[in-house]
Coordinates of C-alpha atoms in Angstrom, one line a residue:
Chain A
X115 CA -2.0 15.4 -19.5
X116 CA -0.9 16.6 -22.7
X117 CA 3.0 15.8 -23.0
X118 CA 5.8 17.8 -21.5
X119 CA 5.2 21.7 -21.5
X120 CA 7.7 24.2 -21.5
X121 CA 8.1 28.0 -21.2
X122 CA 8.8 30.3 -22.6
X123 CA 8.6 29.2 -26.0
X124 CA 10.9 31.8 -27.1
X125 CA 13.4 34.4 -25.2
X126 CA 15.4 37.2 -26.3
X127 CA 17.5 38.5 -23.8
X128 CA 20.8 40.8 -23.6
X129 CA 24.3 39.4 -23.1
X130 CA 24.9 39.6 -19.3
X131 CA 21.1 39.2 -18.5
X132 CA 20.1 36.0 -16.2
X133 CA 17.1 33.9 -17.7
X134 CA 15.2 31.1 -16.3
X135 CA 13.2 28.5 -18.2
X136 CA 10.3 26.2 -16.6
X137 CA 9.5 22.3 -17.8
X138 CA 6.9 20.4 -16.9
X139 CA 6.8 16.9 -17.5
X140 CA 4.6 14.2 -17.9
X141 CA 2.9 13.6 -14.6
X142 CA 3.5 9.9 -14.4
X143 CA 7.8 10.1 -15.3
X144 CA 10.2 10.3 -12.8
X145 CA 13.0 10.6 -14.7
X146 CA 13.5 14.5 -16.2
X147 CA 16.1 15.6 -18.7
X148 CA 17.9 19.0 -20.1
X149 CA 19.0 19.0 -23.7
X150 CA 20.4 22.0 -25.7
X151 CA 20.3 21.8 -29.7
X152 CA 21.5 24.4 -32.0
X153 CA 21.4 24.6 -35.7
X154 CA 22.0 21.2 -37.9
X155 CA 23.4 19.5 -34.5
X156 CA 21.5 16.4 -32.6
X157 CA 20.7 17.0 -29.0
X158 CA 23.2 17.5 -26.9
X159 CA 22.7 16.6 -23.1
X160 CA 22.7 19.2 -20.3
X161 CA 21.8 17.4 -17.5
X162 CA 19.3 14.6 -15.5
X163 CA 17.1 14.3 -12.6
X164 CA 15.5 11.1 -10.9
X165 CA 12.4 12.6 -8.7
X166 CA 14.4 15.3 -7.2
X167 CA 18.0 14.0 -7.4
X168 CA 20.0 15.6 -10.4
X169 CA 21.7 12.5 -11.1
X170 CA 24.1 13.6 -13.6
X171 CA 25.1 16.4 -15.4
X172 CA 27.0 17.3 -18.4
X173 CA 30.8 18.1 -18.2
X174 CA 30.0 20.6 -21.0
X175 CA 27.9 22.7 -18.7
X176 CA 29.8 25.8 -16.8
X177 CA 28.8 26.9 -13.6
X178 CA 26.7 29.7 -15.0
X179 CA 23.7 26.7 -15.8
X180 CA 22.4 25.0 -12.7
X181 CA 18.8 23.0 -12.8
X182 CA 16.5 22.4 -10.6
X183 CA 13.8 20.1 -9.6
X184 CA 12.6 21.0 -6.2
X185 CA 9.6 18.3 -5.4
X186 CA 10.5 15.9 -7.8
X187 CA 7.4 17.6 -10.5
X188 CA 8.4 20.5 -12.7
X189 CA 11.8 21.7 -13.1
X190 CA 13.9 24.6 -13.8
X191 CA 17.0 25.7 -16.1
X192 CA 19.0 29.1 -15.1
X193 CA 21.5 30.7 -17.1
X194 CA 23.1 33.2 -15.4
X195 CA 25.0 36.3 -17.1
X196 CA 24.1 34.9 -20.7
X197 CA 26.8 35.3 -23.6
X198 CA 26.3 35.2 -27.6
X199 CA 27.0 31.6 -27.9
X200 CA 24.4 30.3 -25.3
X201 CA 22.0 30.9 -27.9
X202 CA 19.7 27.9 -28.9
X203 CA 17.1 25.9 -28.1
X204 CA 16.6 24.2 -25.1
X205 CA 14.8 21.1 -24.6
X206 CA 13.2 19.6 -21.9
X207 CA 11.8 15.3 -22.0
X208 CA 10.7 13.3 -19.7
X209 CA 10.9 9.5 -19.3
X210 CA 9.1 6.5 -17.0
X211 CA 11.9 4.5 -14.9
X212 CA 11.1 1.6 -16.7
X213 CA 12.2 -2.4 -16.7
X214 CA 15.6 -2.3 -17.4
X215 CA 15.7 -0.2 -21.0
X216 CA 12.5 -1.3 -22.0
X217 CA 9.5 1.5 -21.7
X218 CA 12.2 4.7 -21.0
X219 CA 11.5 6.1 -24.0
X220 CA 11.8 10.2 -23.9
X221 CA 9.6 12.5 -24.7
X222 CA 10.4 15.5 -25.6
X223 CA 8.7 19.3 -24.9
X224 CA 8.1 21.8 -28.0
X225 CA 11.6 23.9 -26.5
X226 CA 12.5 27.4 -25.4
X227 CA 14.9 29.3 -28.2
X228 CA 16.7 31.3 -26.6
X229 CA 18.5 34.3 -28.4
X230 CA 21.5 35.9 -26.7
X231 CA 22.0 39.6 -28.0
Chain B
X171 CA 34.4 6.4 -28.3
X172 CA 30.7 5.9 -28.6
X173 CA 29.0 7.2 -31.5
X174 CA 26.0 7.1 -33.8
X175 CA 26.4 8.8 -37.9
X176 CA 23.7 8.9 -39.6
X177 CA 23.1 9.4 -43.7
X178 CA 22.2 10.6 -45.9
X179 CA 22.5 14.0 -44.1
X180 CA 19.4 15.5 -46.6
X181 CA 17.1 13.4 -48.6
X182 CA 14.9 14.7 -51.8
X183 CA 12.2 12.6 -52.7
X184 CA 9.3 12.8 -54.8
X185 CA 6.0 12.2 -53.5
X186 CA 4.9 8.1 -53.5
X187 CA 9.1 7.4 -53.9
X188 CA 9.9 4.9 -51.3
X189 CA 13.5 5.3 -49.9
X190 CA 15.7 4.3 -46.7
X191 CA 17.5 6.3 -43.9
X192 CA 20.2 4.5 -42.2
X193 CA 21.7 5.4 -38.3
X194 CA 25.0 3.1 -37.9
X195 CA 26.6 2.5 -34.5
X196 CA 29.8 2.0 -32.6
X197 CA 28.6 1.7 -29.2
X198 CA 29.7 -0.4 -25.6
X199 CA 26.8 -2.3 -25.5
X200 CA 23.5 -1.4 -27.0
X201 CA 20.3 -0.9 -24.9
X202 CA 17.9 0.5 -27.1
X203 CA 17.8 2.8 -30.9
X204 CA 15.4 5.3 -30.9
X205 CA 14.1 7.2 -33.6
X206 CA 12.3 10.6 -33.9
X207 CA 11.0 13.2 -36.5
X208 CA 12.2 16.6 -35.7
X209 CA 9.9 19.7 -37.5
X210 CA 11.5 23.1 -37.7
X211 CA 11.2 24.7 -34.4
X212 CA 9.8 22.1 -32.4
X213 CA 11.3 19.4 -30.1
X214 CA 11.6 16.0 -31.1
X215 CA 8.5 13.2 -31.8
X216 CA 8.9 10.1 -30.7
X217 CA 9.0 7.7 -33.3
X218 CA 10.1 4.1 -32.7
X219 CA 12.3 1.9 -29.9
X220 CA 14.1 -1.0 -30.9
X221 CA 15.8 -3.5 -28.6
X222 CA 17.3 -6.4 -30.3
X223 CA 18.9 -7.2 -34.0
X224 CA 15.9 -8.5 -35.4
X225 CA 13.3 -6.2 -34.5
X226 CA 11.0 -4.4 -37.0
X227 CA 8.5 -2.0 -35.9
X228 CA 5.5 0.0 -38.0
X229 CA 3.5 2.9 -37.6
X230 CA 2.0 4.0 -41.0
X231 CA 4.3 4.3 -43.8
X232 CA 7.6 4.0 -41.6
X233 CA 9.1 0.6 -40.4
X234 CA 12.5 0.4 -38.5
X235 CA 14.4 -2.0 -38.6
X236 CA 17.4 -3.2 -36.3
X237 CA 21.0 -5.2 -37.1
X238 CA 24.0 -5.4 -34.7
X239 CA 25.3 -2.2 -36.1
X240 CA 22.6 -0.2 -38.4
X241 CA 19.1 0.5 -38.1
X242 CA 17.0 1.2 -41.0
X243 CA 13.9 3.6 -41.0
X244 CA 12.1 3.0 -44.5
X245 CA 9.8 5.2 -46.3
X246 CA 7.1 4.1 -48.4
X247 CA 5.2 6.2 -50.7
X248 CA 6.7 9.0 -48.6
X249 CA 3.9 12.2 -48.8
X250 CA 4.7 16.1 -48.9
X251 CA 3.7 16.1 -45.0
X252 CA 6.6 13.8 -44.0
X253 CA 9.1 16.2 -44.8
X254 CA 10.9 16.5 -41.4
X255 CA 14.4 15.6 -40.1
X256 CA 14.6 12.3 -38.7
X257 CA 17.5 11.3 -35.8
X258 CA 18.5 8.2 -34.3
X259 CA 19.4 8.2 -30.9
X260 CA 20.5 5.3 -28.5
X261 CA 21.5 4.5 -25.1
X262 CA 24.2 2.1 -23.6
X263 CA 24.7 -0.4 -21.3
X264 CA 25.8 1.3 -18.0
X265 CA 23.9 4.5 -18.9
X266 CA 20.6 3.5 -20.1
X267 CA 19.3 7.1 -19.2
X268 CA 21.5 9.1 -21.5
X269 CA 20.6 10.0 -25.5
X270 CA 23.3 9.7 -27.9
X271 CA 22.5 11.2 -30.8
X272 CA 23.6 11.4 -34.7
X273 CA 23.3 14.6 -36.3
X274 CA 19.9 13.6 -38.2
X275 CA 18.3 12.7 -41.8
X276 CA 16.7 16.4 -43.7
X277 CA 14.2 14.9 -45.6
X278 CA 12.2 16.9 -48.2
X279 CA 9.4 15.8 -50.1
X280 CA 8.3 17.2 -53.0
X281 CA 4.5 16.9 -54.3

């Protein structure tokens, strides 16, 4: 296993358009997270799954995004009816459960940029 | 409100110039400080965890360091290929599953 994959790597679709994206963490983690970064900005959280349970998810996120993780493996990220300013790059990381803090450290996939037109 | 800033926001270095990144902290109970190298168009690395004030860790010419309110990521005879942005991230007490993240260190070094 080779770290967290995701794809695309890049997508460029029309404004309106629905487009899905597919991560696949490392085999071993449970624990599965969506991050969104644009330009100059830190990550900035979407949402979180534990095995198949989406735990939590960002206040931030309108119901046009909705995540998936259907057997607790890889997971997906829809965006449906895509506008200008969902442009960015998404990122997917995955983490062990871990002792308490200790050992959840997250690691990250290479992203999908997505660019809205 | 919890909240990591980190500075300088870009750092020019020569090559072999040793120099220091600081990510400061106002947070509801620390868990853990992470750090990680970011390279144009690519997802974060992982770097570095650090659990208690106290705690150093190494990997080549970066060592982290942790207080009760900073952490410190020195560079020592930084080289062209460690030009990256670097960001500090940390989790809470409560929420130990969720990043909070400063806005990241540029750092360019010049040969």
């Amino acid at each position: 296993d080779t770290g967290v994959s995701q794809d695309p790597r890049h997508k460029i679709t029309k404004r309106g358009q629905n487009v899905t994206f597919r991560c696949d963490p490392i085999s071993e983690h449970n624990r599965l997270y969506w991050y969104r970064q644009t330009l100059g900005q830190g990550p900035e959280f979407l949402t979180y799954f534990q095995n198949e349970a989406q735990l939590e998810k960002s206040r931030l996120l309108s119901d046009r995004f909705s995540a998936e993780r259907p057997k607790g493996s890889f997971s997906t990220l829809e965006i449906q009816r895509t506008e200008q300013g969902d442009s960015a790059m998404y990122l997917c990381a995955s983490s062990r459960q871990g002792q308490g803090a200790k050992g959840t450290e997250a690691f990250f996939g290479q992203g999908t940029r997505l660019t809205v037109v | 409100e919890d909240q990591v800033t980190q500075s300088p926001e870009a750092l020019r270095l020569q090559e072999g110039e040793s120099s220091s990144l600081n990510c400061s902290y106002t947070v509801s109970g620390l868990r853990g400080l992470f750090w990680y190298r970011q390279d144009p168009g690519k997802g974060p690395e992982f770097l570095f965890t650090l659990y208690s004030a106290g705690e150093e860790k190494e990997k080549e010419r970066l060592k982290a360091t942790l207080t009760k309110k900073e952490s410190f990521l020195h560079i020592t005879a930084p080289k062209p290929e460690d030009s990256a942005t670097y960001l500090c991230a940390v989790t809470i007490a409560g929420n130990n599953r969720k990043l909070i993240w400063g806005l990241g260190t540029s750092l360019a070094v010049n040969p």
